[in-house]
Amino acid sequence: MVEKVIILDFGSQYTQLIARRVRELNICSEVYPYNTDIDLKADNIKAIILSGSPYSVLEEDALKIDLNDFINEKPLLGICYGAQYLAHFFGGEVQRSSKREYGKASLERIYKTDDPFINKIAEGSQVWMSHGDTIFKIPKTFELVAGTQDVEVAVFKGNDSAFKNPVYGIQFHPEVTHTLQGKDIFENFLVNIAGCSCNWDASSFIDTKVKELKEQLGDDKVLLALSGGVDSTVSAMLLHKAIGKNLECYFIDNGLLRKDEFTQVLETYEQLGLNIEGIDAKDRFLKELAGASDPEKKRKIIGRVFIELFEEVAKNKDNIKWLAQGTIYPDVIESVSVKGPAVTIKSHHNVGGLPENMSLKIVEPLRMLFKDEVRKVGREMGIAEIFIARHPFPGPGLAIRILGDITAEKVRILQEADNVFISKLKESGYYSKVWQAGVVLLPIKSVGVMGDERSYENVVALRAVNSSDGMTAEWSKLPYELLAEISTAIINNVKGINRVVYDISTKPPSTIEWE
């Protein structure tokens, strides 16, 4: 049984970073909304972490849980809001700060030098503050561990005589890189205090997930929408390992794929031995999308039509009860919104774009993994690099790279331009140095001169980013000479484009895709 650390999400923008930091210690972590009913008596749950939040514990409708339920069962760590709620819940004093405490600070006041929580943490170690409330007085059943130059209560703990399990609260964020010894802090709590064994890796994930899939699916048959990308491919191989011939894969041409991708992907999958069938649905998708320009509406339409197609297929098959998808954690965190967990950024068609009434149940083997973790699992399973190293491609395809309404002519223009861009990246050796790249067709035209004649044609934007998991991204510093070569090739070879621009925005504040 795999050991787990449960992270309760109160809505912090950093919650996914907590999960990453825990996993970097080879400890399995799972994120749940703060009010999720969890079986805390499970032996494999080793600790609970309470995330930060954009909310205040002083608000009338503050996000609340009964901490006694958790503290009586498992070691607990509260981070920022989690720490403030911990203090507030047990009778401490939390007040609005006279000024927002945001930015670098240092642990200059160490009150308990022998406490295992701050083992190896240097006096003056840099930490990162980001909160509007401050703990002015800790509860009577707690004691101070460390403070900063400005904040008396930076780290505090529950008295051993008052609590069955270790309880700690910290007002800074150890999960961000600005806290220089953040990894040491997590290791101190999870390994030295909570007793995690650090034995979770790609191999153990595969063994556990295959066992879970066997138990979940039994003898049922499963439909899987393959895309050619790493997420759906790894999902397919996990399911194939678990249920074998009961997995039926389909690759749908929704008319929004890259140039010639439908044929190429079908041919490539033959080497994996999967039971796969191609479905040509270009006309159906383009008809349904006609006139739709709002990005959320386009995503919803695409998600609906995908489901309709799979349900039609399922009706003609025996015992098909499940639809499998390659959903990964960044898809989930950007799509799901309840009061507490992070605000919806956009609906991913395989998360927020699904219809409410479906005859098929959903199975998502990779739902709690980040992209780089999916690649590790894929390599562990021996999947070829042609799949593993492929750039991420959005589920709705080129629909969200065509700003505004979609037409067959716009798709053609974008496919041609995208093909030039990706080909040039591969030829130059930069494809493997970029995490994700694509072309965006803008809803504007510009004046140009082509062959001594005036032109008034489309503008496209090149987008190339570097990232590890898609949650944050930096724009790729491609050489000017390469950008010039790509621009010239697009304008000279793609009819309908006379201007190329390059997107130099980071995520955040921008997203990787434009819609």
Coordinates of C-alpha atoms in Angstrom, one line a residue:
M1 CA 0.0 0.0 0.0
V2 CA 1.5 3.3 -1.1
E3 CA 2.0 5.9 1.6
K4 CA 0.3 9.2 1.0
V5 CA 0.3 12.8 2.2
I6 CA -3.1 14.5 1.9
I7 CA -3.1 18.2 1.0
L8 CA -6.3 20.0 1.7
D9 CA -6.8 22.9 -0.7
F10 CA -8.2 26.1 0.7
G11 CA -7.7 27.9 -2.6
S12 CA -4.0 28.9 -2.6
Q13 CA -2.3 29.7 -6.0
Y14 CA 0.6 27.6 -4.6
T15 CA -1.3 24.4 -3.7
Q16 CA 0.0 22.5 -6.7
L17 CA 3.5 23.5 -5.7
I18 CA 3.1 21.9 -2.3
A19 CA 2.2 18.7 -4.1
R20 CA 5.3 19.0 -6.3
R21 CA 7.6 19.6 -3.3
V22 CA 6.2 16.5 -1.5
R23 CA 6.7 14.3 -4.6
E24 CA 10.2 15.6 -5.1
L25 CA 10.9 13.7 -1.8
N26 CA 9.5 10.5 -3.5
I27 CA 6.4 10.7 -1.3
C28 CA 3.0 10.3 -2.9
S29 CA 0.8 13.4 -2.5
E30 CA -2.9 14.0 -3.3
V31 CA -4.8 17.3 -3.4
Y32 CA -8.4 17.5 -2.3
P33 CA -10.8 20.4 -1.7
Y34 CA -10.7 21.4 1.9
N35 CA -14.1 20.0 2.8
T36 CA -13.6 16.5 1.3
D37 CA -14.6 13.6 3.5
I38 CA -11.4 11.6 3.9
D39 CA -10.9 8.3 5.6
L40 CA -8.3 9.5 8.1
K41 CA -7.9 6.1 9.7
A42 CA -6.3 4.7 6.6
D43 CA -2.8 3.4 7.5
N44 CA -1.2 4.7 4.3
I45 CA -2.1 8.3 5.1
K46 CA 1.0 9.6 6.8
A47 CA 0.3 13.3 7.2
I48 CA -2.1 16.2 6.4
I49 CA -1.1 19.6 5.0
L50 CA -3.5 22.6 5.0
S51 CA -2.8 24.9 2.1
G52 CA -2.9 28.7 2.0
S53 CA -5.9 30.6 0.8
P54 CA -7.0 34.0 -0.7
Y55 CA -9.5 34.1 2.1
S56 CA -9.2 35.4 5.7
V57 CA -10.0 33.3 8.8
L58 CA -11.7 36.4 10.2
E59 CA -14.4 36.5 7.5
E60 CA -17.8 35.4 8.5
D61 CA -17.9 32.8 5.7
A62 CA -14.3 31.7 6.2
L63 CA -13.4 28.2 4.9
K64 CA -13.7 25.9 8.0
I65 CA -13.1 22.3 9.0
D66 CA -13.1 20.6 12.3
L67 CA -9.4 20.3 13.0
N68 CA -10.0 17.9 15.9
D69 CA -10.9 15.3 13.4
F70 CA -7.5 15.6 11.7
I71 CA -5.2 16.2 14.7
N72 CA -6.5 13.2 16.5
E73 CA -5.6 11.0 13.6
K74 CA -2.5 12.2 11.7
P75 CA 0.5 14.7 12.0
L76 CA -0.6 18.0 10.6
L77 CA 1.1 21.0 9.0
G78 CA -0.7 24.3 8.4
I79 CA 0.8 26.7 5.8
C80 CA -0.2 30.4 5.8
Y81 CA -4.0 30.3 5.9
G82 CA -3.7 26.8 7.3
A83 CA -1.5 28.1 10.1
Q84 CA -3.8 31.1 10.8
Y85 CA -6.8 28.8 10.9
L86 CA -4.9 26.5 13.2
A87 CA -4.2 29.3 15.6
H88 CA -7.7 30.8 15.3
F89 CA -9.4 27.4 15.8
F90 CA -7.6 26.7 19.1
G91 CA -8.1 30.1 20.6
G92 CA -5.1 32.1 19.4
E93 CA -5.3 35.7 18.1
V94 CA -5.3 36.4 14.4
Q95 CA -5.6 40.0 13.2
R96 CA -5.6 41.8 9.9
S97 CA -2.0 43.1 9.3
S98 CA -1.5 46.9 9.2
K99 CA 0.4 46.3 6.0
R100 CA 0.4 43.3 3.6
E101 CA 3.3 41.0 4.5
Y102 CA 4.5 40.0 1.1
G103 CA 8.0 39.1 -0.1
K104 CA 11.3 37.9 1.3
A105 CA 11.9 37.5 5.0
S106 CA 14.5 35.7 7.2
L107 CA 14.2 33.3 10.2
E108 CA 16.3 35.5 12.5
R109 CA 14.6 34.4 15.7
I110 CA 15.0 30.7 16.5
Y111 CA 13.2 30.0 19.8
K112 CA 13.7 26.1 19.9
T113 CA 17.0 25.2 18.3
D114 CA 16.5 21.5 19.1
D115 CA 13.1 21.2 17.4
P116 CA 13.2 18.6 14.5
F117 CA 11.1 20.9 12.3
I118 CA 14.0 23.3 11.9
N119 CA 16.7 20.7 11.7
K120 CA 19.4 22.0 9.3
I121 CA 17.6 25.3 8.9
A122 CA 20.2 28.1 9.2
E123 CA 19.5 31.1 11.4
G124 CA 18.6 33.9 9.0
S125 CA 17.4 31.5 6.3
Q126 CA 15.3 33.2 3.6
V127 CA 11.6 32.5 3.5
W128 CA 8.7 33.9 1.4
M129 CA 5.7 35.6 3.0
S130 CA 2.4 36.3 1.3
H131 CA -0.5 37.0 3.7
G132 CA -2.8 39.7 4.8
D133 CA -3.6 38.3 8.3
T134 CA -1.0 37.8 11.0
I135 CA -0.9 35.5 14.1
F136 CA -0.4 37.9 17.0
K137 CA -0.9 35.3 19.8
I138 CA -0.6 31.6 19.6
P139 CA -3.0 29.3 21.5
K140 CA -2.2 28.3 25.1
T141 CA -1.6 24.7 24.0
F142 CA 1.1 25.8 21.4
E143 CA 4.6 27.1 21.7
L144 CA 6.8 29.2 19.4
V145 CA 9.5 27.6 17.3
A146 CA 10.8 30.5 15.1
G147 CA 10.1 34.1 14.0
T148 CA 11.4 36.5 11.4
Q149 CA 12.8 40.0 11.8
D150 CA 9.2 41.4 11.5
V151 CA 6.9 38.6 12.5
E152 CA 7.2 37.0 15.9
V153 CA 5.1 33.9 14.9
A154 CA 6.7 32.3 11.8
V155 CA 6.7 28.7 13.1
F156 CA 4.8 27.3 16.0
K157 CA 3.9 23.8 17.2
G158 CA 1.4 22.1 19.4
N159 CA 2.6 21.0 22.9
D160 CA 3.4 17.3 23.0
S161 CA 1.4 16.9 26.2
A162 CA -1.7 18.5 24.6
F163 CA -1.9 16.6 21.2
K164 CA -1.7 13.0 20.2
N165 CA 0.1 13.8 17.0
P166 CA 2.7 16.4 15.9
V167 CA 1.0 19.7 14.9
Y168 CA 2.9 22.6 13.2
G169 CA 1.9 25.9 11.7
I170 CA 4.1 28.2 9.5
Q171 CA 3.1 31.7 8.2
F172 CA 5.5 31.6 5.2
H173 CA 5.4 29.4 2.0
P174 CA 8.0 26.6 2.0
E175 CA 6.7 25.4 -1.4
V176 CA 8.0 28.3 -3.4
T177 CA 11.6 28.6 -4.6
H178 CA 12.0 31.9 -2.8
T179 CA 12.1 29.9 0.5
L180 CA 15.6 28.7 0.0
Q181 CA 15.4 25.8 2.4
G182 CA 11.8 24.8 1.6
K183 CA 12.8 21.3 0.7
D184 CA 14.6 20.8 4.0
I185 CA 11.5 22.0 5.8
F186 CA 9.2 19.5 4.1
E187 CA 11.7 16.8 4.7
N188 CA 11.9 17.6 8.4
F189 CA 8.2 17.5 8.8
L190 CA 7.3 14.5 6.5
V191 CA 10.3 12.3 7.1
N192 CA 11.8 13.2 10.5
I193 CA 8.4 13.9 12.2
A194 CA 5.7 12.1 10.2
G195 CA 7.8 9.1 9.4
C196 CA 7.3 8.9 5.6
S197 CA 9.6 6.4 3.9
C198 CA 10.2 8.2 0.6
N199 CA 9.7 5.1 -1.6
W200 CA 7.2 6.4 -4.2
D201 CA 8.5 6.7 -7.8
A202 CA 7.4 6.0 -11.3
S203 CA 7.7 2.3 -10.9
S204 CA 5.6 2.1 -7.7
F205 CA 3.0 4.4 -9.3
I206 CA 2.7 2.0 -12.3
D207 CA 2.2 -1.0 -10.0
T208 CA -0.3 0.7 -7.8
K209 CA -2.3 2.3 -10.6
V210 CA -2.5 -1.0 -12.6
K211 CA -3.8 -2.7 -9.5
E212 CA -6.4 0.1 -8.8
L213 CA -7.6 0.0 -12.5
K214 CA -8.1 -3.7 -12.3
E215 CA -10.2 -3.4 -9.2
Q216 CA -12.1 -0.3 -10.5
L217 CA -12.9 -1.7 -14.0
G218 CA -13.2 -5.4 -13.5
D219 CA -14.4 -7.1 -16.7
D220 CA -15.9 -3.9 -18.1
K221 CA -14.8 -2.6 -21.5
V222 CA -13.3 0.9 -21.8
L223 CA -13.2 3.4 -24.6
L224 CA -10.1 5.6 -24.8
A225 CA -9.7 8.8 -26.8
L226 CA -6.2 8.8 -28.1
S227 CA -4.6 12.0 -29.3
G228 CA -1.0 11.1 -30.1
G229 CA 0.2 13.0 -27.1
V230 CA 2.1 11.7 -24.1
D231 CA -0.9 11.9 -21.7
S232 CA -3.3 9.8 -23.6
T233 CA -0.6 7.4 -24.7
V234 CA 0.6 6.7 -21.2
S235 CA -3.0 6.3 -20.1
A236 CA -3.6 3.8 -22.9
M237 CA -0.6 1.7 -21.9
L238 CA -1.6 1.7 -18.2
L239 CA -5.1 0.6 -19.1
H240 CA -3.7 -2.0 -21.6
K241 CA -1.5 -3.4 -18.9
A242 CA -4.5 -3.6 -16.5
I243 CA -7.4 -4.8 -18.7
G244 CA -5.8 -5.9 -22.0
K245 CA -8.2 -6.5 -24.8
N246 CA -11.0 -4.8 -22.9
L247 CA -9.5 -1.5 -23.9
E248 CA -10.8 -0.1 -27.2
C249 CA -9.0 3.0 -28.5
Y250 CA -10.3 5.6 -30.9
F251 CA -8.5 8.5 -32.6
I252 CA -11.0 11.1 -33.7
D253 CA -10.2 13.6 -36.5
N254 CA -12.1 16.6 -35.3
G255 CA -10.8 18.7 -38.1
L256 CA -8.7 20.7 -35.6
L257 CA -5.5 18.6 -35.6
R258 CA -2.1 19.5 -37.0
K259 CA -1.5 19.0 -40.7
D260 CA -1.5 15.3 -41.6
E261 CA -1.6 14.3 -38.0
F262 CA -4.6 12.0 -38.3
T263 CA -2.8 9.6 -40.6
Q264 CA 0.6 9.9 -38.9
V265 CA -0.7 9.2 -35.4
L266 CA -2.7 6.1 -36.5
E267 CA 0.4 4.7 -38.2
T268 CA 2.5 5.4 -35.2
Y269 CA 0.2 3.7 -32.7
E270 CA 0.4 0.4 -34.6
Q271 CA 3.8 -0.2 -33.1
L272 CA 2.3 -0.2 -29.6
G273 CA -0.1 -3.1 -30.4
L274 CA -3.1 -1.2 -29.2
N275 CA -6.6 -1.9 -30.6
I276 CA -7.3 1.4 -32.3
E277 CA -9.7 2.7 -34.8
G278 CA -9.8 6.1 -36.6
I279 CA -13.0 8.2 -36.8
D280 CA -13.3 10.9 -39.4
A281 CA -15.6 13.5 -37.8
K282 CA -14.2 16.7 -39.3
D283 CA -17.4 17.9 -40.9
R284 CA -19.5 17.2 -37.7
F285 CA -17.2 19.3 -35.5
L286 CA -16.9 22.2 -37.9
K287 CA -20.6 22.3 -38.4
E288 CA -21.3 22.3 -34.6
L289 CA -18.6 25.1 -34.1
A290 CA -19.9 27.3 -36.9
G291 CA -20.5 30.8 -35.5
A292 CA -19.1 30.1 -32.1
S293 CA -16.4 32.6 -31.1
D294 CA -16.3 32.6 -27.3
P295 CA -13.5 30.3 -26.1
E296 CA -15.5 28.7 -23.3
K297 CA -18.3 28.0 -25.7
K298 CA -16.0 26.4 -28.2
R299 CA -14.5 24.2 -25.5
K300 CA -17.9 23.1 -24.3
I301 CA -19.0 22.3 -27.9
I302 CA -16.0 20.2 -28.6
G303 CA -16.3 18.3 -25.3
R304 CA -20.0 17.6 -26.0
V305 CA -19.4 16.3 -29.5
F306 CA -16.6 14.1 -28.4
I307 CA -18.8 12.5 -25.8
E308 CA -21.7 12.1 -28.2
L309 CA -19.4 10.3 -30.6
F310 CA -18.2 7.9 -27.9
E311 CA -21.6 7.2 -26.6
E312 CA -22.7 6.4 -30.2
V313 CA -19.8 4.0 -30.5
A314 CA -20.6 2.5 -27.1
K315 CA -24.2 1.7 -28.1
N316 CA -22.9 -0.6 -30.8
K317 CA -20.6 -2.4 -28.4
D318 CA -21.2 -4.9 -25.6
N319 CA -20.3 -4.1 -22.0
I320 CA -18.7 -0.7 -22.6
K321 CA -19.3 1.4 -19.5
W322 CA -16.2 3.6 -19.2
L323 CA -14.6 6.5 -21.1
A324 CA -10.9 6.9 -20.4
Q325 CA -9.1 10.2 -20.7
G326 CA -5.6 11.5 -20.4
T327 CA -6.5 14.2 -17.9
I328 CA -3.5 15.4 -15.8
Y329 CA -3.4 17.6 -12.7
P330 CA -2.9 21.0 -14.5
D331 CA -6.1 20.3 -16.4
V332 CA -7.9 19.7 -13.2
I333 CA -6.6 22.7 -11.2
E334 CA -7.4 25.1 -14.0
S335 CA -10.9 23.7 -14.6
V336 CA -12.3 22.9 -11.2
S337 CA -13.7 25.6 -9.0
V338 CA -15.6 25.4 -5.7
K339 CA -15.4 27.9 -2.9
G340 CA -11.9 27.3 -1.7
P341 CA -10.0 25.5 -4.5
A342 CA -8.4 27.6 -7.1
V343 CA -10.5 29.9 -9.4
T344 CA -11.4 28.5 -12.8
I345 CA -9.0 29.8 -15.4
K346 CA -10.5 27.9 -18.3
S347 CA -12.5 24.7 -18.9
H348 CA -10.5 21.8 -20.3
H349 CA -12.7 19.9 -22.7
N350 CA -11.9 16.6 -20.8
V351 CA -12.7 18.2 -17.4
G352 CA -14.9 21.3 -17.4
G353 CA -16.3 20.6 -20.9
L354 CA -18.0 17.4 -20.2
P355 CA -21.8 17.2 -20.3
E356 CA -23.5 16.7 -16.9
N357 CA -25.6 13.7 -18.2
M358 CA -23.4 11.0 -19.6
S359 CA -24.1 7.3 -20.0
L360 CA -20.4 6.5 -19.7
K361 CA -18.4 6.7 -16.5
I362 CA -15.0 8.5 -16.6
V363 CA -11.7 6.9 -15.7
E364 CA -8.6 9.1 -15.6
P365 CA -5.4 7.2 -14.7
L366 CA -3.1 10.2 -14.7
R367 CA -5.5 12.7 -13.0
M368 CA -3.1 13.5 -10.1
L369 CA 0.2 13.7 -12.1
F370 CA 2.1 16.6 -13.6
K371 CA 3.4 16.5 -17.1
D372 CA 7.0 15.8 -16.2
E373 CA 5.8 12.9 -13.9
V374 CA 3.7 11.5 -16.8
R375 CA 6.8 11.4 -18.9
K376 CA 8.8 9.6 -16.2
V377 CA 6.0 7.0 -16.0
G378 CA 6.0 6.6 -19.8
R379 CA 9.8 6.1 -19.9
E380 CA 9.5 3.6 -17.1
M381 CA 7.0 1.6 -19.2
G382 CA 9.3 1.7 -22.2
I383 CA 7.2 3.9 -24.4
A384 CA 9.1 5.3 -27.4
E385 CA 10.5 8.9 -27.2
I386 CA 8.4 9.8 -30.3
F387 CA 5.4 9.8 -27.8
I388 CA 7.2 10.9 -24.7
A389 CA 9.0 13.9 -26.1
R390 CA 6.1 15.2 -28.2
H391 CA 5.0 18.7 -27.3
P392 CA 1.7 19.1 -25.4
F393 CA -1.2 19.8 -27.7
P394 CA -4.5 21.2 -26.4
G395 CA -7.5 18.8 -26.3
P396 CA -9.7 21.3 -28.3
G397 CA -6.9 21.4 -30.8
L398 CA -6.6 24.4 -33.1
A399 CA -10.0 25.6 -32.1
I400 CA -8.4 27.6 -29.3
R401 CA -5.6 28.8 -31.4
I402 CA -8.0 30.4 -33.9
L403 CA -9.2 33.4 -32.0
G404 CA -12.9 34.0 -32.8
D405 CA -15.1 31.9 -35.0
I406 CA -13.8 28.8 -36.9
T407 CA -14.0 28.1 -40.6
A408 CA -12.4 25.5 -42.8
E409 CA -10.2 28.2 -44.4
K410 CA -9.0 29.4 -41.1
V411 CA -8.1 25.9 -40.1
R412 CA -6.2 25.4 -43.4
I413 CA -4.2 28.6 -42.9
L414 CA -3.3 27.7 -39.3
Q415 CA -2.4 24.1 -40.1
E416 CA 0.0 25.3 -42.8
A417 CA 1.6 27.9 -40.6
D418 CA 1.9 25.6 -37.7
N419 CA 3.5 22.9 -39.9
V420 CA 6.2 25.4 -41.0
F421 CA 6.9 26.4 -37.4
I422 CA 7.2 22.9 -35.9
S423 CA 9.2 21.7 -38.9
K424 CA 11.7 24.5 -38.6
L425 CA 12.1 23.9 -34.8
K426 CA 12.8 20.2 -35.5
E427 CA 15.3 21.0 -38.3
S428 CA 17.2 23.5 -36.1
G429 CA 17.3 21.2 -33.1
Y430 CA 15.2 23.5 -31.0
Y431 CA 12.1 21.3 -30.8
S432 CA 13.6 19.3 -28.0
K433 CA 14.7 22.5 -26.2
V434 CA 11.2 23.9 -26.1
W435 CA 8.4 22.5 -23.9
Q436 CA 5.5 23.6 -26.1
A437 CA 5.1 25.5 -29.4
G438 CA 2.4 26.5 -31.7
V439 CA 0.9 29.2 -33.9
V440 CA -2.1 31.4 -33.1
L441 CA -4.3 32.8 -35.8
L442 CA -5.3 36.3 -34.7
P443 CA -8.7 37.9 -35.6
I444 CA -7.1 40.8 -37.3
K445 CA -5.6 41.6 -40.7
S446 CA -2.7 43.9 -41.6
V447 CA -1.5 45.8 -44.6
G448 CA 1.5 44.4 -46.4
V449 CA 3.4 44.6 -49.7
M450 CA 3.9 41.4 -51.6
G451 CA 5.3 41.4 -55.1
D452 CA 4.9 45.2 -55.4
E453 CA 1.3 44.8 -54.6
R454 CA -0.7 45.9 -51.6
S455 CA -1.9 43.0 -49.4
Y456 CA -4.4 42.9 -46.6
E457 CA -4.1 39.5 -44.9
N458 CA -4.0 37.6 -41.7
V459 CA -1.6 38.0 -38.7
V460 CA -0.3 35.0 -36.8
A461 CA 1.6 34.8 -33.5
L462 CA 4.3 32.3 -32.7
R463 CA 4.1 30.9 -29.2
A464 CA 7.0 28.8 -27.6
V465 CA 7.4 28.3 -23.9
N466 CA 9.6 26.4 -21.5
S467 CA 8.1 24.7 -18.4
S468 CA 8.3 21.6 -16.3
D469 CA 4.6 21.0 -15.7
G470 CA 2.5 23.6 -17.4
M471 CA 1.5 25.4 -14.3
T472 CA 4.1 28.1 -14.9
A473 CA 6.0 28.9 -18.1
E474 CA 8.7 31.2 -19.5
W475 CA 8.7 32.3 -23.1
S476 CA 11.5 30.5 -25.1
K477 CA 14.4 32.6 -26.1
L478 CA 14.6 31.4 -29.7
P479 CA 17.5 32.9 -31.8
Y480 CA 16.6 36.0 -33.8
E481 CA 18.0 34.2 -36.9
L482 CA 15.6 31.3 -36.4
L483 CA 12.6 33.5 -35.8
A484 CA 13.4 35.4 -39.0
E485 CA 13.7 32.2 -40.9
I486 CA 10.4 30.9 -39.6
S487 CA 8.6 34.2 -40.3
T488 CA 9.9 34.3 -43.9
A489 CA 9.0 30.7 -44.5
I490 CA 5.4 31.2 -43.2
I491 CA 4.8 34.4 -45.2
N492 CA 6.3 32.9 -48.4
N493 CA 4.6 29.5 -48.2
V494 CA 1.2 30.1 -46.5
K495 CA -1.3 31.9 -48.6
G496 CA -3.4 34.3 -46.5
I497 CA -0.6 35.5 -44.0
N498 CA 1.5 38.6 -44.4
R499 CA 2.6 39.2 -40.8
V500 CA 4.2 37.1 -38.1
V501 CA 4.7 38.2 -34.4
Y502 CA 6.3 36.5 -31.4
D503 CA 4.6 36.1 -28.0
I504 CA 7.0 37.0 -25.1
S505 CA 4.5 36.6 -22.3
T506 CA 5.1 34.4 -19.2
K507 CA 2.6 32.3 -17.3
P508 CA 1.4 33.8 -15.1
P509 CA 0.0 36.4 -15.8
S510 CA -0.7 35.0 -19.3
T511 CA -1.7 31.4 -20.0
I512 CA 0.2 29.2 -22.5
E513 CA -2.7 29.1 -24.9
W514 CA -4.4 32.3 -26.0
E515 CA -7.9 30.9 -25.3

